[in-house]
Coordinates of C-alpha atoms in Angstrom, one line a residue:
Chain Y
X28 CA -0.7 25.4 -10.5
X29 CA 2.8 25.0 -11.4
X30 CA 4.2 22.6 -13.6
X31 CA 7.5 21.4 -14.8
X32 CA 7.4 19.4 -18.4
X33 CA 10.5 17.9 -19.3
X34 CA 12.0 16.5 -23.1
X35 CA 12.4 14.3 -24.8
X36 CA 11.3 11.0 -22.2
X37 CA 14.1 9.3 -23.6
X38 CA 17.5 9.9 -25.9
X39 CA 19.9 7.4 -26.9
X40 CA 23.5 9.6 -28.0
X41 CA 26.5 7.4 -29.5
X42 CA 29.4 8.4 -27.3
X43 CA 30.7 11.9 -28.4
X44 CA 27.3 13.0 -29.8
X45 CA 26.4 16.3 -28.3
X46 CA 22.8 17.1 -27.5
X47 CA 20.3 19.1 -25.6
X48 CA 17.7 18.2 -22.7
X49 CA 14.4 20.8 -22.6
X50 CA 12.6 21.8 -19.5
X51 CA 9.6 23.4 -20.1
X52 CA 7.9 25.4 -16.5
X53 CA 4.8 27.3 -15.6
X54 CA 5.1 28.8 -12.6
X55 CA 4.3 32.2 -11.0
X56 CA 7.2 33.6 -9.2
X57 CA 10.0 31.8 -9.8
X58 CA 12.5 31.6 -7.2
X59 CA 15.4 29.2 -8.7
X60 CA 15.3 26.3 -11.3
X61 CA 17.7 23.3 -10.1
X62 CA 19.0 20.5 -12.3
X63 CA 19.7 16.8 -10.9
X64 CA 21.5 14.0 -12.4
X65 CA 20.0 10.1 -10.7
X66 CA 21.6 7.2 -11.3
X67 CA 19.4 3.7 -11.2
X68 CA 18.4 2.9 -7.4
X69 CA 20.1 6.1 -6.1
X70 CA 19.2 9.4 -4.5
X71 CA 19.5 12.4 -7.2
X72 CA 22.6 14.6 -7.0
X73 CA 22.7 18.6 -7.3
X74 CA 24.4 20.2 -10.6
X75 CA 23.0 23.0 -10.7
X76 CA 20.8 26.1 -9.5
X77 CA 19.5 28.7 -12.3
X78 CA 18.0 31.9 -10.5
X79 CA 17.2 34.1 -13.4
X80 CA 16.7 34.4 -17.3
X81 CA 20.1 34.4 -19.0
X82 CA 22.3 32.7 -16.4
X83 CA 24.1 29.9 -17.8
X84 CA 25.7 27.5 -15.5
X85 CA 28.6 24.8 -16.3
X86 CA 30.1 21.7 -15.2
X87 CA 32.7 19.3 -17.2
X88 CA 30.3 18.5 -19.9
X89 CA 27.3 20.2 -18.4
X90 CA 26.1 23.5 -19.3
X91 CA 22.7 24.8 -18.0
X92 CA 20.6 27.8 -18.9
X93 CA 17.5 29.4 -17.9
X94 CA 15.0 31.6 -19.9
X95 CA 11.7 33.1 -19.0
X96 CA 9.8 29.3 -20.1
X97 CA 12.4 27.2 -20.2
X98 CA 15.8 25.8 -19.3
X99 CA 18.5 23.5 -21.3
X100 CA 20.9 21.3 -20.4
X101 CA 23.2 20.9 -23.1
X102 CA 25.4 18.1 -22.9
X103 CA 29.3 18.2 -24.8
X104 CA 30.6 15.0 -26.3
X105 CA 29.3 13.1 -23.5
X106 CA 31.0 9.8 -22.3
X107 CA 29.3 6.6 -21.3
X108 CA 29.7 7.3 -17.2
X109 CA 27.2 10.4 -18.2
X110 CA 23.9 7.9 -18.8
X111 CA 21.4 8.4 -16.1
X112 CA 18.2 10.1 -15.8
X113 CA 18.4 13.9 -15.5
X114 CA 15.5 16.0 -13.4
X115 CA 14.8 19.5 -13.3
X116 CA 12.9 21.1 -10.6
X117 CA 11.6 24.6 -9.6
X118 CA 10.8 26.6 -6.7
X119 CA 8.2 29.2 -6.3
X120 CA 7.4 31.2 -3.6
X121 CA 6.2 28.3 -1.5
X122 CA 9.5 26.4 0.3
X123 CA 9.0 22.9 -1.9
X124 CA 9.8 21.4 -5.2
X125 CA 8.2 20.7 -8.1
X126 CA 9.9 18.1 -10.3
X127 CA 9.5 17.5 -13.6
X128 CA 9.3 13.5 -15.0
X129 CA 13.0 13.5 -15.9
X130 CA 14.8 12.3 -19.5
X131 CA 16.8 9.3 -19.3
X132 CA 19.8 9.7 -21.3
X133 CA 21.7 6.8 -22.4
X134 CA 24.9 7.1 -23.8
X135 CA 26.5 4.2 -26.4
X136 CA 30.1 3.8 -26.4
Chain F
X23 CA 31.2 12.9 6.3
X24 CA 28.2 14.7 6.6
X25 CA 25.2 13.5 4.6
X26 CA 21.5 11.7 4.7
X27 CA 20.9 8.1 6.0
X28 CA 17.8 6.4 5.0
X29 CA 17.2 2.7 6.5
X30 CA 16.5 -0.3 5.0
X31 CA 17.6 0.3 1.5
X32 CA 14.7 -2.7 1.0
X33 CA 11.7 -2.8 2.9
X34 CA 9.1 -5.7 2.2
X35 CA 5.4 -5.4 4.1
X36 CA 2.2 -7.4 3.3
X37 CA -0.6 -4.7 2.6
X38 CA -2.6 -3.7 5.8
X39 CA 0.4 -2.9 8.1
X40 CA 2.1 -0.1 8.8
X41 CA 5.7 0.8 8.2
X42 CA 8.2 3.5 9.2
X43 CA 10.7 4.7 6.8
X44 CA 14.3 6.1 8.7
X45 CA 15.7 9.4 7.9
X46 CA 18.9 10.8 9.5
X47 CA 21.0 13.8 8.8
X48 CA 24.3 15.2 10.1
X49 CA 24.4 18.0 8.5
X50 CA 23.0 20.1 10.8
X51 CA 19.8 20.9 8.4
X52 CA 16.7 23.1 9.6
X53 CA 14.3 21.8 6.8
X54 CA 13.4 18.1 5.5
X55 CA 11.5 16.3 3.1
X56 CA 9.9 13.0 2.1
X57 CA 8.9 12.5 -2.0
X58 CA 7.8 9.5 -3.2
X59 CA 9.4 8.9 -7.0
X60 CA 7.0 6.3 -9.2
X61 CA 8.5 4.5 -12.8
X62 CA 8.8 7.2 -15.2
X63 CA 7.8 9.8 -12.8
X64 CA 9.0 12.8 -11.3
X65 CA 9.8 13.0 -7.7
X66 CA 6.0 14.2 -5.5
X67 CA 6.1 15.7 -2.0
X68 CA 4.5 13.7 0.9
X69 CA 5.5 15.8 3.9
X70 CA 8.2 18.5 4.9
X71 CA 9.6 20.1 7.9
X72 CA 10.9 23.5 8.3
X73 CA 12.0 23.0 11.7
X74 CA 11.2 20.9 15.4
X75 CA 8.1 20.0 16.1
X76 CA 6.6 21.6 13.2
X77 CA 6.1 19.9 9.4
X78 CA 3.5 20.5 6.5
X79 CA 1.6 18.3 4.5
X80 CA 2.9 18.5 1.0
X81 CA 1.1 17.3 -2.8
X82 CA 0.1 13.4 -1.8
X83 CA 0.0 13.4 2.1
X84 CA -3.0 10.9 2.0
X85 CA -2.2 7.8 3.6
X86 CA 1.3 9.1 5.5
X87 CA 2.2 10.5 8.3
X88 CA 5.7 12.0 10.0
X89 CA 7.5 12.9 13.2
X90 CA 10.1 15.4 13.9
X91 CA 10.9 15.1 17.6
X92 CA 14.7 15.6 16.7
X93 CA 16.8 18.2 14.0
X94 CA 18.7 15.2 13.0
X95 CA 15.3 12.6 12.2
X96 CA 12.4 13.0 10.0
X97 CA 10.9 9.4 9.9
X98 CA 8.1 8.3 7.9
X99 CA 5.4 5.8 8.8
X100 CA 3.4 4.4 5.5
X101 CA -0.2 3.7 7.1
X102 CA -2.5 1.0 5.9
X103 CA -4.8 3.7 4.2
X104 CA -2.2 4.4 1.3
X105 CA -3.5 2.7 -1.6
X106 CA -0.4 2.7 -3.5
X107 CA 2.1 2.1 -1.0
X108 CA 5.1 0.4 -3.3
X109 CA 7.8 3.2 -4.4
X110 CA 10.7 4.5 -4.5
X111 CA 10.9 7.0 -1.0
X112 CA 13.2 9.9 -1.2
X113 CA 14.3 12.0 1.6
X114 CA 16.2 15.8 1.3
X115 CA 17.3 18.0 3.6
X116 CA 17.8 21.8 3.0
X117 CA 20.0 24.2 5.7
X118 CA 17.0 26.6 6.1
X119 CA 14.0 28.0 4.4
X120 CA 14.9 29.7 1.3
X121 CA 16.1 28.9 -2.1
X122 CA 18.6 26.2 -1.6
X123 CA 19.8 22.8 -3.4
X124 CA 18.3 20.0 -1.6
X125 CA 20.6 17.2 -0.7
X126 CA 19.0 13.5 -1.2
X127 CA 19.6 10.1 0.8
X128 CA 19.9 7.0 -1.1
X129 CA 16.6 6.2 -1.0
X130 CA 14.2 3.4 0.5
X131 CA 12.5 0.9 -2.0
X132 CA 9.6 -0.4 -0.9
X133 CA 7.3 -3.4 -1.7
X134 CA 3.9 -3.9 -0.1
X135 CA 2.2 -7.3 -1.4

């Protein structure tokens, strides 16, 4: 069965404090790895698609990569606006998703 | 602008009656999807659609069932056998089959009491 773990839950940064977010995945066959930010209330919203080990993917203060077990999202002296909860997700050979519980990041200014 | 409608952003039911969830895209999409996101937990997959008249029961179709009469509408109707009906209900839209980004509405919260 496949399975997406993600880490930590939770993680509090002061603003500027640069950090990682871990996403662990079992699956056989993987077709692409996707990254979503989700704001409170609100539908999630694409960053990023990963396809295969070693790609690396950024955006502003986002930079996603992919290995054979795992993908990162580092984050770069992130600003307040960049709190929310962040999902990961991958697809197999099947057409659906499997997410991953997400890590809500909060960001102190 | 081209994007995904979901109707009411609130939906209150007392438990035991049925309710029907409203999906609309513009964006001329093939594929769509309904997931149901719990606190603290990832988004699940109650039903897709890879085209017109055809859709596929996804992880936690129990309790649900779907329509798609029309490209453009996916609705979802919440039956009285769902245990668990209160959530947060997503729906996502894809171009095709294949490995593409889905696109989310806003969502639908709703409360069954």
């Amino acid at each position: 069965e496949d399975q997406v773990t993600q880490s930590p839950e939770a993680l509090r940064l002061q603003e500027g404090e640069s950090s990682s977010l871990n996403c662990s995945y079992t699956v056989s066959g993987l077709r692409g790895l996707f990254w979503y930010r989700q704001d409170p209330g609100k539908g999630p919203e694409f960053l990023f698609t990963l396809y295969s080990a070693g790609e690396e993917k950024e955006k502003e203060r986002l930079k996603a990569t992919l290995t054979k077990k795992e993908s990162f999202l580092h984050i770069t002296a992130p600003k307040p606006e960049d709190s929310a909860t962040y999902l990961c997700a991958v697809q197999a050979r099947a057409q659906k998703l499997v997410f991953g519980q997400g890590t809500r990041l909060t960001i102190n200014p | 602008d081209g994007g995904i409608t979901q109707s009411p952003k609130y939906l209150f039911r007392k438990e035991g009656q049925n309710v029907t969830l409203s999906c609309e895209q513009n964006l001329n999409h093939d594929a769509m999807y309904w997931y149901r996101q719990d606190p603290g937990q990832g988004l699940r997959l109650i039903y897709y659609s890879q085209i017109v008249n055809d859709f596929q029961k996804g992880d936690i179709a129990e309790g649900y069932s779907v329509s798609r009469e029309k490209k453009e509408s996916f609705p979802l109707t919440v039956t009285s056998a769902q245990k668990n009906p209160t959530a947060f209900y997503l729906c996502a839209s894809t171009p095709t089959t294949g490995v593409y980004e889905q696109y989310f509405g806003p969502g639908t919260r709703l409360t069954v009491t």
